[in-house]
PDB file of C-alpha atoms in Angstrom:
ATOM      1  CA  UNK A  70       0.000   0.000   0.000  1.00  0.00           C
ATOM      2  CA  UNK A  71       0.536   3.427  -0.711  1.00  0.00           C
ATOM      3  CA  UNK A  72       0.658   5.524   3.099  1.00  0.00           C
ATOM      4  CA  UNK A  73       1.598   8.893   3.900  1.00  0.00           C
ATOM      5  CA  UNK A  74       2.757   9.980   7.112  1.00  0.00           C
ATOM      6  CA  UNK A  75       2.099  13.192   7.674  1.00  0.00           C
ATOM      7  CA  UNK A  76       4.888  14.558  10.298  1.00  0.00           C
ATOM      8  CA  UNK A  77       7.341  11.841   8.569  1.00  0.00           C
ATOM      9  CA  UNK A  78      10.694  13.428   8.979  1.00  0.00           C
ATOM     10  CA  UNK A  79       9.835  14.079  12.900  1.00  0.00           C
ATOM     11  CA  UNK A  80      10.877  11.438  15.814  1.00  0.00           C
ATOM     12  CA  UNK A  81       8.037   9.658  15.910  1.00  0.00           C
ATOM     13  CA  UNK A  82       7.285  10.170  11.814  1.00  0.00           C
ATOM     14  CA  UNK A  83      10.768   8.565  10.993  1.00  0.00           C
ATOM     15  CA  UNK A  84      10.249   5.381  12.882  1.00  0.00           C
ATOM     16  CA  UNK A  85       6.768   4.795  11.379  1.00  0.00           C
ATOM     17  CA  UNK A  86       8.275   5.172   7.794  1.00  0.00           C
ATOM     18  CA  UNK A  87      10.620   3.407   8.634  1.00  0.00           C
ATOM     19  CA  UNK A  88       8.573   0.466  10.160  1.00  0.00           C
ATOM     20  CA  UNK A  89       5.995   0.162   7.364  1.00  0.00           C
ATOM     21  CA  UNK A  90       8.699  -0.271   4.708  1.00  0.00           C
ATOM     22  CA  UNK A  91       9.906  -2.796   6.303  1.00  0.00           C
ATOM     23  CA  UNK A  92       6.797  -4.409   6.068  1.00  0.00           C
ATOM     24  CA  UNK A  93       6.687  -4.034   1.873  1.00  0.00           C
ATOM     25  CA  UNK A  94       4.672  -0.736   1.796  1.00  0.00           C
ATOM     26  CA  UNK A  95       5.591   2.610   0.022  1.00  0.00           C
ATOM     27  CA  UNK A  96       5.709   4.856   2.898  1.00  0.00           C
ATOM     28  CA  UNK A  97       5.924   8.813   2.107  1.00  0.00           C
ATOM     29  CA  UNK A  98       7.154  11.253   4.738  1.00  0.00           C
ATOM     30  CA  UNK A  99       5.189  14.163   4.314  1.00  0.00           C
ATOM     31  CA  UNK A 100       5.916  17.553   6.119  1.00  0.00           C
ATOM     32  CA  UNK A 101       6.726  21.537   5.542  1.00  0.00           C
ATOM     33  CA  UNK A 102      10.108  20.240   4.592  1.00  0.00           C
ATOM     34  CA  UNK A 103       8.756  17.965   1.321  1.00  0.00           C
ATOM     35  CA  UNK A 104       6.632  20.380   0.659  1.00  0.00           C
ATOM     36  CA  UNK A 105       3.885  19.368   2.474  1.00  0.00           C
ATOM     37  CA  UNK A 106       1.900  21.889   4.815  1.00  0.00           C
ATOM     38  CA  UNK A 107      -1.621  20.909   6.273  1.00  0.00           C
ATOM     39  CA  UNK A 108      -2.331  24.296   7.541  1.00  0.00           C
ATOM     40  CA  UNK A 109      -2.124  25.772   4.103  1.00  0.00           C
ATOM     41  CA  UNK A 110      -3.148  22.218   2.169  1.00  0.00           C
ATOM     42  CA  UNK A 111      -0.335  22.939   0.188  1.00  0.00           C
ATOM     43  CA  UNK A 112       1.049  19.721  -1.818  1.00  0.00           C
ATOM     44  CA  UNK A 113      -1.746  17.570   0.344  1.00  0.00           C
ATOM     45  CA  UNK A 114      -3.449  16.535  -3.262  1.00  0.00           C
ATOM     46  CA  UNK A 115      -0.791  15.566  -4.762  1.00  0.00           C
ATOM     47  CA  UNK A 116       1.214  13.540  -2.010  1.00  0.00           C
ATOM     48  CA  UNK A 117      -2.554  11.692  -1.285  1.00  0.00           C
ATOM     49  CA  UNK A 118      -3.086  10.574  -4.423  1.00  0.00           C
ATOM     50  CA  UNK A 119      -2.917   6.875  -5.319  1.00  0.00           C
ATOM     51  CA  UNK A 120      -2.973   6.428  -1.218  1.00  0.00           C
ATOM     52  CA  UNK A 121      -4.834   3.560   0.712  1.00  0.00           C
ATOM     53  CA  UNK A 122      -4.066   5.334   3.969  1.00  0.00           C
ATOM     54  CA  UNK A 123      -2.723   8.463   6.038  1.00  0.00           C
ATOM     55  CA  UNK A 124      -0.610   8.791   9.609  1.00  0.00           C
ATOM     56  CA  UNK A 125      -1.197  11.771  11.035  1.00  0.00           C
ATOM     57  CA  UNK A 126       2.295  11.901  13.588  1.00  0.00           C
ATOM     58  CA  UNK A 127       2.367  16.098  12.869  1.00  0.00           C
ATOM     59  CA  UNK A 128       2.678  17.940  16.012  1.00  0.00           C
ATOM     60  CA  UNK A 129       2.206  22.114  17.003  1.00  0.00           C
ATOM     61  CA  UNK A 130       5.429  24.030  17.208  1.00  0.00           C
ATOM     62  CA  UNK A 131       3.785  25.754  19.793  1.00  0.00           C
ATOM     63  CA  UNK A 132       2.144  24.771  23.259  1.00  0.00           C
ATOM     64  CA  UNK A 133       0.611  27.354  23.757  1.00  0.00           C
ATOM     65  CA  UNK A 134      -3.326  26.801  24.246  1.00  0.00           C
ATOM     66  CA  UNK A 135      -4.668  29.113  22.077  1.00  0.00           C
ATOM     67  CA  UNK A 136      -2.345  28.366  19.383  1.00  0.00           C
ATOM     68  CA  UNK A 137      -1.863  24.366  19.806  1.00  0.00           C
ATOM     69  CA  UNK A 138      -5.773  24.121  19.164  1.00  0.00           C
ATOM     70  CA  UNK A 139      -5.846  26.453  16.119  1.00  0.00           C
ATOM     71  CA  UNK A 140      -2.835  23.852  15.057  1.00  0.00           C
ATOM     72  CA  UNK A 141      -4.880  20.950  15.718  1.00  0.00           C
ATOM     73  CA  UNK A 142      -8.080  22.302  14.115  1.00  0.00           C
ATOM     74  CA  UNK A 143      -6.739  23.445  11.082  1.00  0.00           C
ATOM     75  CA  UNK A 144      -4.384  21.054  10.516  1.00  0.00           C
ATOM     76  CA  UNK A 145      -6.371  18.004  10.728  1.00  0.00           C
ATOM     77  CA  UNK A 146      -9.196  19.733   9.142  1.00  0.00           C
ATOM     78  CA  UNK A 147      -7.503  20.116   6.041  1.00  0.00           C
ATOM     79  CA  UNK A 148      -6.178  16.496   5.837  1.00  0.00           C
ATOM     80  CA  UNK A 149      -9.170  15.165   6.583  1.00  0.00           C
ATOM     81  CA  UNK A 150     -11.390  17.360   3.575  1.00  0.00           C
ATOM     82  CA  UNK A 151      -8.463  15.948   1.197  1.00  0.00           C
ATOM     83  CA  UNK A 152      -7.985  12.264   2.071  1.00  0.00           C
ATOM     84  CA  UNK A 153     -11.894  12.355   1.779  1.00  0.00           C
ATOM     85  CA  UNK A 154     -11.229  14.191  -1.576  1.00  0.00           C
ATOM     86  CA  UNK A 155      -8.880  11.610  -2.523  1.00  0.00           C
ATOM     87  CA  UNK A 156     -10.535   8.732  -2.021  1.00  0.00           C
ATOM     88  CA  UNK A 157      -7.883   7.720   1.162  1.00  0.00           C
ATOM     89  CA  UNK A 158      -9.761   4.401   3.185  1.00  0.00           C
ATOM     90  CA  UNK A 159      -7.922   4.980   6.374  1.00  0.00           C
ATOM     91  CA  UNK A 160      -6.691   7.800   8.646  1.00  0.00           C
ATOM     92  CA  UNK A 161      -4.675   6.698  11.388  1.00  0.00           C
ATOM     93  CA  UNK A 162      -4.170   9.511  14.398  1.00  0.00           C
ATOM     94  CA  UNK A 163      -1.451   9.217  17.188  1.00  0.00           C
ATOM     95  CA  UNK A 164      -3.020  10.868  20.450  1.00  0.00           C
ATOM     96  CA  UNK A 165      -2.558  10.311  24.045  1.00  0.00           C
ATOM     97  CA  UNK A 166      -3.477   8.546  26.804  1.00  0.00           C
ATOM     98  CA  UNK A 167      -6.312  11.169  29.256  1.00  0.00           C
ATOM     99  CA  UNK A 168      -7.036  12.990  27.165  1.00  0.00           C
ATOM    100  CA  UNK A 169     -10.751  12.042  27.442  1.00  0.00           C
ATOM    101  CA  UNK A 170     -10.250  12.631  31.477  1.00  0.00           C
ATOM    102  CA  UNK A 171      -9.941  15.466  33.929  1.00  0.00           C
ATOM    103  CA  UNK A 172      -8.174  17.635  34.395  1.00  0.00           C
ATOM    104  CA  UNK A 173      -8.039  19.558  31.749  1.00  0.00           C
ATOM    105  CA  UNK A 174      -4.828  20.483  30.134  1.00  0.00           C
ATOM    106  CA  UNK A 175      -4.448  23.204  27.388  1.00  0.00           C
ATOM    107  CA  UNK A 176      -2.336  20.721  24.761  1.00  0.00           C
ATOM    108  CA  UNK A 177      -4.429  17.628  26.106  1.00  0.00           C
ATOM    109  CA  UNK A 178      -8.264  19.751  25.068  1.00  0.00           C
ATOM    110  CA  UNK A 179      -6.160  20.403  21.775  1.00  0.00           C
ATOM    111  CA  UNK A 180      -5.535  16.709  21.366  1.00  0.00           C
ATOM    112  CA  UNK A 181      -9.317  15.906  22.444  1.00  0.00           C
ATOM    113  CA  UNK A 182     -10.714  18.464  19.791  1.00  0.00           C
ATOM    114  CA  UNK A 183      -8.614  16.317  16.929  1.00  0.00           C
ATOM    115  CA  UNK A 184      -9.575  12.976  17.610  1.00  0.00           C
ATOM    116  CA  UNK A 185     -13.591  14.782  17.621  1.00  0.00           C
ATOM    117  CA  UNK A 186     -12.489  16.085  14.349  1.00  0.00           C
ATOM    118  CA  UNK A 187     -11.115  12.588  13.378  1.00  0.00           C
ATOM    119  CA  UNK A 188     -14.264  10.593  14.601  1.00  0.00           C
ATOM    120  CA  UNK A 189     -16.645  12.788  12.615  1.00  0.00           C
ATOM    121  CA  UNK A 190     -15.401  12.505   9.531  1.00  0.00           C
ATOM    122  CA  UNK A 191     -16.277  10.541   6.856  1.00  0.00           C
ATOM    123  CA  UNK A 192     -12.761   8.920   6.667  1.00  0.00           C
ATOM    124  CA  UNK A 193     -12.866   5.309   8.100  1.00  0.00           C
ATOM    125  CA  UNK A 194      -9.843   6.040  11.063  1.00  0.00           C
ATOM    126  CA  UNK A 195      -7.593   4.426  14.002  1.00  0.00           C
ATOM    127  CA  UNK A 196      -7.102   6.530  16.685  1.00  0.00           C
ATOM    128  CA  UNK A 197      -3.970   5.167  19.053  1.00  0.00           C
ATOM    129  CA  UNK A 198      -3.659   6.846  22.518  1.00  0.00           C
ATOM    130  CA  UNK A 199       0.074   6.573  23.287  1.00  0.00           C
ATOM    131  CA  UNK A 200       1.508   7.069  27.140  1.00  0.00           C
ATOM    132  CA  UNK A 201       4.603   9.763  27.547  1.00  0.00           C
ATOM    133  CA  UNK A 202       7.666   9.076  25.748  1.00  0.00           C
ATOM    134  CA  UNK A 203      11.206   8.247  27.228  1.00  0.00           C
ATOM    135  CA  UNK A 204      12.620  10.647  24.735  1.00  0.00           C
ATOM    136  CA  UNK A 205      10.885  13.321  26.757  1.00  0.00           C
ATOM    137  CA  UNK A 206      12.389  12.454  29.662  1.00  0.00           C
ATOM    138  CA  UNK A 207      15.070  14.898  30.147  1.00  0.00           C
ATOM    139  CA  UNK A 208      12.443  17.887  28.750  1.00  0.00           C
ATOM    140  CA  UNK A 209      10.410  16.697  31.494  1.00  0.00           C
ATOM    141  CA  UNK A 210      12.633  16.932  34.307  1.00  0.00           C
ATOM    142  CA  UNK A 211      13.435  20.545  33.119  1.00  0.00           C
ATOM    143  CA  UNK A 212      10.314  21.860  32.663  1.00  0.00           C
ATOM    144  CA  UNK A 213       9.337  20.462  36.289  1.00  0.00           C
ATOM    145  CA  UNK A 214      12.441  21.910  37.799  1.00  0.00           C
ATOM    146  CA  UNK A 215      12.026  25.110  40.340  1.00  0.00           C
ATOM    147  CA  UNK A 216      14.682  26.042  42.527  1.00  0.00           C
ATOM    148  CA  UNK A 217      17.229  23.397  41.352  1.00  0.00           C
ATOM    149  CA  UNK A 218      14.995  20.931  42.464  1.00  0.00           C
ATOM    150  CA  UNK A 219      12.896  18.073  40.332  1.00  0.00           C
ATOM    151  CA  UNK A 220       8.916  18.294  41.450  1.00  0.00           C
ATOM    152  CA  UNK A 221       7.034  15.329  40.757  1.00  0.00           C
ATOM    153  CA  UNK A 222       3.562  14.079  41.898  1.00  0.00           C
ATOM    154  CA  UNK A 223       3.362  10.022  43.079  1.00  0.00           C
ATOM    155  CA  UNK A 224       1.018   9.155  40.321  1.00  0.00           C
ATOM    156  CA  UNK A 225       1.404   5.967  37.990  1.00  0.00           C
ATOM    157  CA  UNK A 226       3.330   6.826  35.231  1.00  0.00           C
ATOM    158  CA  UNK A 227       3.878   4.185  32.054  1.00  0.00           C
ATOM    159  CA  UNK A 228       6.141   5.409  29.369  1.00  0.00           C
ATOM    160  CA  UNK A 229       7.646   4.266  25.833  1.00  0.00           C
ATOM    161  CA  UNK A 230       9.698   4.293  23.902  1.00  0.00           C
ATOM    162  CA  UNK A 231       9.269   6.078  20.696  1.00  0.00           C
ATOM    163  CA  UNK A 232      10.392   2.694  18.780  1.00  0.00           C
ATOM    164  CA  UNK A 233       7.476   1.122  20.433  1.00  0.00           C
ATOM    165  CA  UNK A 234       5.304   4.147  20.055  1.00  0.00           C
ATOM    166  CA  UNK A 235       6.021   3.591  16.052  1.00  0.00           C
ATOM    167  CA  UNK A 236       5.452   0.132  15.283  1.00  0.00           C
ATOM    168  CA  UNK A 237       2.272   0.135  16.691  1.00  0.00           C
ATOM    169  CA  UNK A 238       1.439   3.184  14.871  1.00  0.00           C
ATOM    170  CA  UNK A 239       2.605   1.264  11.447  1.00  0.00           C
ATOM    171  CA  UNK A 240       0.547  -2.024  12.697  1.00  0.00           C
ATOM    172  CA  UNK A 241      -2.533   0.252  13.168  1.00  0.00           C
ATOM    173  CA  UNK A 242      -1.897   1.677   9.266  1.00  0.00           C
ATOM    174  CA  UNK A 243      -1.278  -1.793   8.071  1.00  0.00           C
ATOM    175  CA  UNK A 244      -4.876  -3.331   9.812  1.00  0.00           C
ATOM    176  CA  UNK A 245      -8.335  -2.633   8.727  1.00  0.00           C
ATOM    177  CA  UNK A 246     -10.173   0.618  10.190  1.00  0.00           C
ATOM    178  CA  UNK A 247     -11.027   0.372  14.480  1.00  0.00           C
ATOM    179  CA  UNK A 248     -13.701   3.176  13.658  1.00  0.00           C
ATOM    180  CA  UNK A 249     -12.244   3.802  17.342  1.00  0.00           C
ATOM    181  CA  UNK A 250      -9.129   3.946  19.757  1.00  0.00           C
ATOM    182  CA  UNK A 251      -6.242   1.823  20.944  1.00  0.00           C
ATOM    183  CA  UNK A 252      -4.146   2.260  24.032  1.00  0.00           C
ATOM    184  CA  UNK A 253      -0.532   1.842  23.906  1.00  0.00           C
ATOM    185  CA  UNK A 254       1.917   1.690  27.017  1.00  0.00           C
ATOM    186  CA  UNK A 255       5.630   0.385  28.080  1.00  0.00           C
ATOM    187  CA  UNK A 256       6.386  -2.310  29.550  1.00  0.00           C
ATOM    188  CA  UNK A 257       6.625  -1.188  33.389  1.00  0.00           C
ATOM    189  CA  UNK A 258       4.550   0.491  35.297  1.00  0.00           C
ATOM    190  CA  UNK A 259       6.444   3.209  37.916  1.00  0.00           C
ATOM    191  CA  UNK A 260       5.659   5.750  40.631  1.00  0.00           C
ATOM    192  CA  UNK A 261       6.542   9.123  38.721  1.00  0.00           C
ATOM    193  CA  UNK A 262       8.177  10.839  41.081  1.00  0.00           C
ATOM    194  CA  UNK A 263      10.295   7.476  41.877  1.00  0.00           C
ATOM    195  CA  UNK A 264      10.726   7.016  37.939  1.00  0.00           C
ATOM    196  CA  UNK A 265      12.438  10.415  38.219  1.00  0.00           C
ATOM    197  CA  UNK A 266      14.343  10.069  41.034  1.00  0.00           C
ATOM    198  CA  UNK A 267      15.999   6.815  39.355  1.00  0.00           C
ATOM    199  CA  UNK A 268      16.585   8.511  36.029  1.00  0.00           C
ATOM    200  CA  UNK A 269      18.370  11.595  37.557  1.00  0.00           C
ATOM    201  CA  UNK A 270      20.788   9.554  39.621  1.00  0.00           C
ATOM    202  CA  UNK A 271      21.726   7.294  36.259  1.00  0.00           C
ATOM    203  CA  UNK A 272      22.227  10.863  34.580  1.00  0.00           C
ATOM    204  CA  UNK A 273      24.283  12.038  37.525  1.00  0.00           C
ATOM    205  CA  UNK A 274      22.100  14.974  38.043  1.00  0.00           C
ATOM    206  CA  UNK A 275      22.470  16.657  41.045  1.00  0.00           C
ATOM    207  CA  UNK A 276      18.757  18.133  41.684  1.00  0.00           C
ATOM    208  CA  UNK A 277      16.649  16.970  44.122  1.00  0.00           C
ATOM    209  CA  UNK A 278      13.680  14.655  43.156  1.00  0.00           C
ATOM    210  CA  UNK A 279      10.643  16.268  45.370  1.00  0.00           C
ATOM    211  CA  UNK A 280       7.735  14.556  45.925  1.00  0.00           C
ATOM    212  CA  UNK A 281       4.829  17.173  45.390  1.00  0.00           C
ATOM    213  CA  UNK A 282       1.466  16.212  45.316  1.00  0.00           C
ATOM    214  CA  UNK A 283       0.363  19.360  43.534  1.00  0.00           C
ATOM    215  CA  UNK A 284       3.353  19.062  40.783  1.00  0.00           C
ATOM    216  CA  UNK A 285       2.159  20.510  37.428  1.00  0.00           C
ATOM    217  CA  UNK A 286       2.305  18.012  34.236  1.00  0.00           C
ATOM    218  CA  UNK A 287       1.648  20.546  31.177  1.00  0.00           C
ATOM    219  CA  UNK A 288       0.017  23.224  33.369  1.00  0.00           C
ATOM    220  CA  UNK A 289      -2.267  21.071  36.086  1.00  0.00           C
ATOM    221  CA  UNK A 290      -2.216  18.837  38.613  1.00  0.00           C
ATOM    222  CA  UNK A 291      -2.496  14.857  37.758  1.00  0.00           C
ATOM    223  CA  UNK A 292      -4.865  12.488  39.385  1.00  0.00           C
ATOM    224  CA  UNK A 293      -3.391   8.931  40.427  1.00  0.00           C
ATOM    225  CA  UNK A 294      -4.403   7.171  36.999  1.00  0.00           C
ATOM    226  CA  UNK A 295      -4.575  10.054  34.344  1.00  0.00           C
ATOM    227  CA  UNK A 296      -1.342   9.369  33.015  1.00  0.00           C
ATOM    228  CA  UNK A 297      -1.732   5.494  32.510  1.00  0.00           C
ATOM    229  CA  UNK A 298      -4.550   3.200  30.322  1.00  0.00           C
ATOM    230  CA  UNK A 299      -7.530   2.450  32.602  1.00  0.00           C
ATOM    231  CA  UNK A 300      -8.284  -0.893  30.537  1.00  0.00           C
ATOM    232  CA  UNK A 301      -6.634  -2.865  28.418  1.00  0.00           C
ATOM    233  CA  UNK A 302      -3.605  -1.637  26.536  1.00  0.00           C
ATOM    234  CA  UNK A 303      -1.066  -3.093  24.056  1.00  0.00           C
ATOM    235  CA  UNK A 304       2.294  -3.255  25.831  1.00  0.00           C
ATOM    236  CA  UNK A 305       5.552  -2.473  24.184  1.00  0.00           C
ATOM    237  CA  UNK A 306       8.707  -4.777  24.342  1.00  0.00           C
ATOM    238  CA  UNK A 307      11.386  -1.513  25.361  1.00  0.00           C
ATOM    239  CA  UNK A 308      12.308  -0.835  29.307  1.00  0.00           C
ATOM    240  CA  UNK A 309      13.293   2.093  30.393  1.00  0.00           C
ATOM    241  CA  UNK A 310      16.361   0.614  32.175  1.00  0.00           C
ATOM    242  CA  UNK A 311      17.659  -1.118  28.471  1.00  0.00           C
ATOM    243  CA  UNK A 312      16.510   2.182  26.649  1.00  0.00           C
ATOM    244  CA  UNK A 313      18.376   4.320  28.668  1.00  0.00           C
TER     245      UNK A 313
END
């Protein structure tokens, strides 16, 4: 088959490529850089044509809340009016894991209003709801860093790798329509403030790993299971500790 991967020169759009060629299929990284823009539509007729089906791996250069949902929006709302223009049988959407659940997070209601997008369109589609990444890690650990010291809430916390994170992205391309959603997790399941205090002391970081009840994950506080499937989830192979 024919798929496109839109966002297929990013880290997660690589590996995807990467994985369904492997498998026979002619997979086409599609972004700004091959001339590909979804906010515009620019180059989206011509890379869709001839295709059987479409990853959508693109992500917002910006967090920001305002301008990660106009992202979303526009983005997806363009693909989706030209795979339905070009005949496409399957769009494929990486999301995450909460975003259906409270609380609310700016990047997370961005996600949520995509996969609405996605599931009202008349483009048969996978959704796959993907935990954090371990690529993040670091970025992570930064962004929750005041004072020279780590804050981390004791929640469950379940992440992949991005290899992982890919080749179930490819095997949801390669299958027939869900017409819904897939989890996907790692391996191990940790406390995140203890997953954090493990990876800074393999790093030989010297900041403090607090544990904070009230610690922020992408602007608001996390609940003991928003972070990690509630049901049943396809497990990748990766652990951390090998990863790393």
């Amino acid at each position: 088959m024919k798929i496109v991967v839109i966002g297929g020169t990013g880290l997660i759009g690589s590996k995807v490529v990467s994985a369904l060629g492997e498998h026979g299929h002619e997979a086409v990284a599609a972004s700004p850089n091959t001339g590909v823009n979804t906010l515009t539509g620019e180059g989206l007729a011509d890379v869709l044509a001839g295709a059987s089906a479409v990853v959508d791996v693109a992500n917002s250069p910006s967090f920001e809340d305002a301008a990660v949902l106009d992202f979303f929006e526009t983005s997806t709302g363009n693909l989706l009016a030209a795979e339905a223009a070009a005949g496409v049988g399957h769009h494929v959407g990486l999301s995450i894991v909460g975003t259906d659940r409270p609380p609310e997070r700016g990047y997370f209601r961005a996600k949520l209003a995509q996969e609405n997008l996605i599931q009202k369109s008349q483009v048969p589609y996978s959704i796959v709801h993907a935990t954090q990444f371990f690529e993040f890690t670091r970025a992570i650990a930064d962004d929750a860093t005041r004072d020279n010291a780590v804050h981390m809430a004791p929640v469950l916390y379940q992440p992949m790798a991005g290899d992982d994170v890919a080749r179930q992205v490819a095997a949801a391309a390669m299958g027939a329509p869900l017409n819904g959603r897939v989890e996907i997790a790692g391996p191990e399941r940790f406390r995140m403030d203890e997953f954090f205090r493990d990876a800074l002391a393999a790093w030989d970081d010297p900041r403090e790993v607090v544990t904070d009840p009230h610690a922020l994950y992408f602007g608001a506080e996390v609940e003991e299971r928003s972070l990690v499937p509630l049901g049943d989830a396809v497990l990748g192979t990766v652990r951390y500790r090998d990863w790393a």
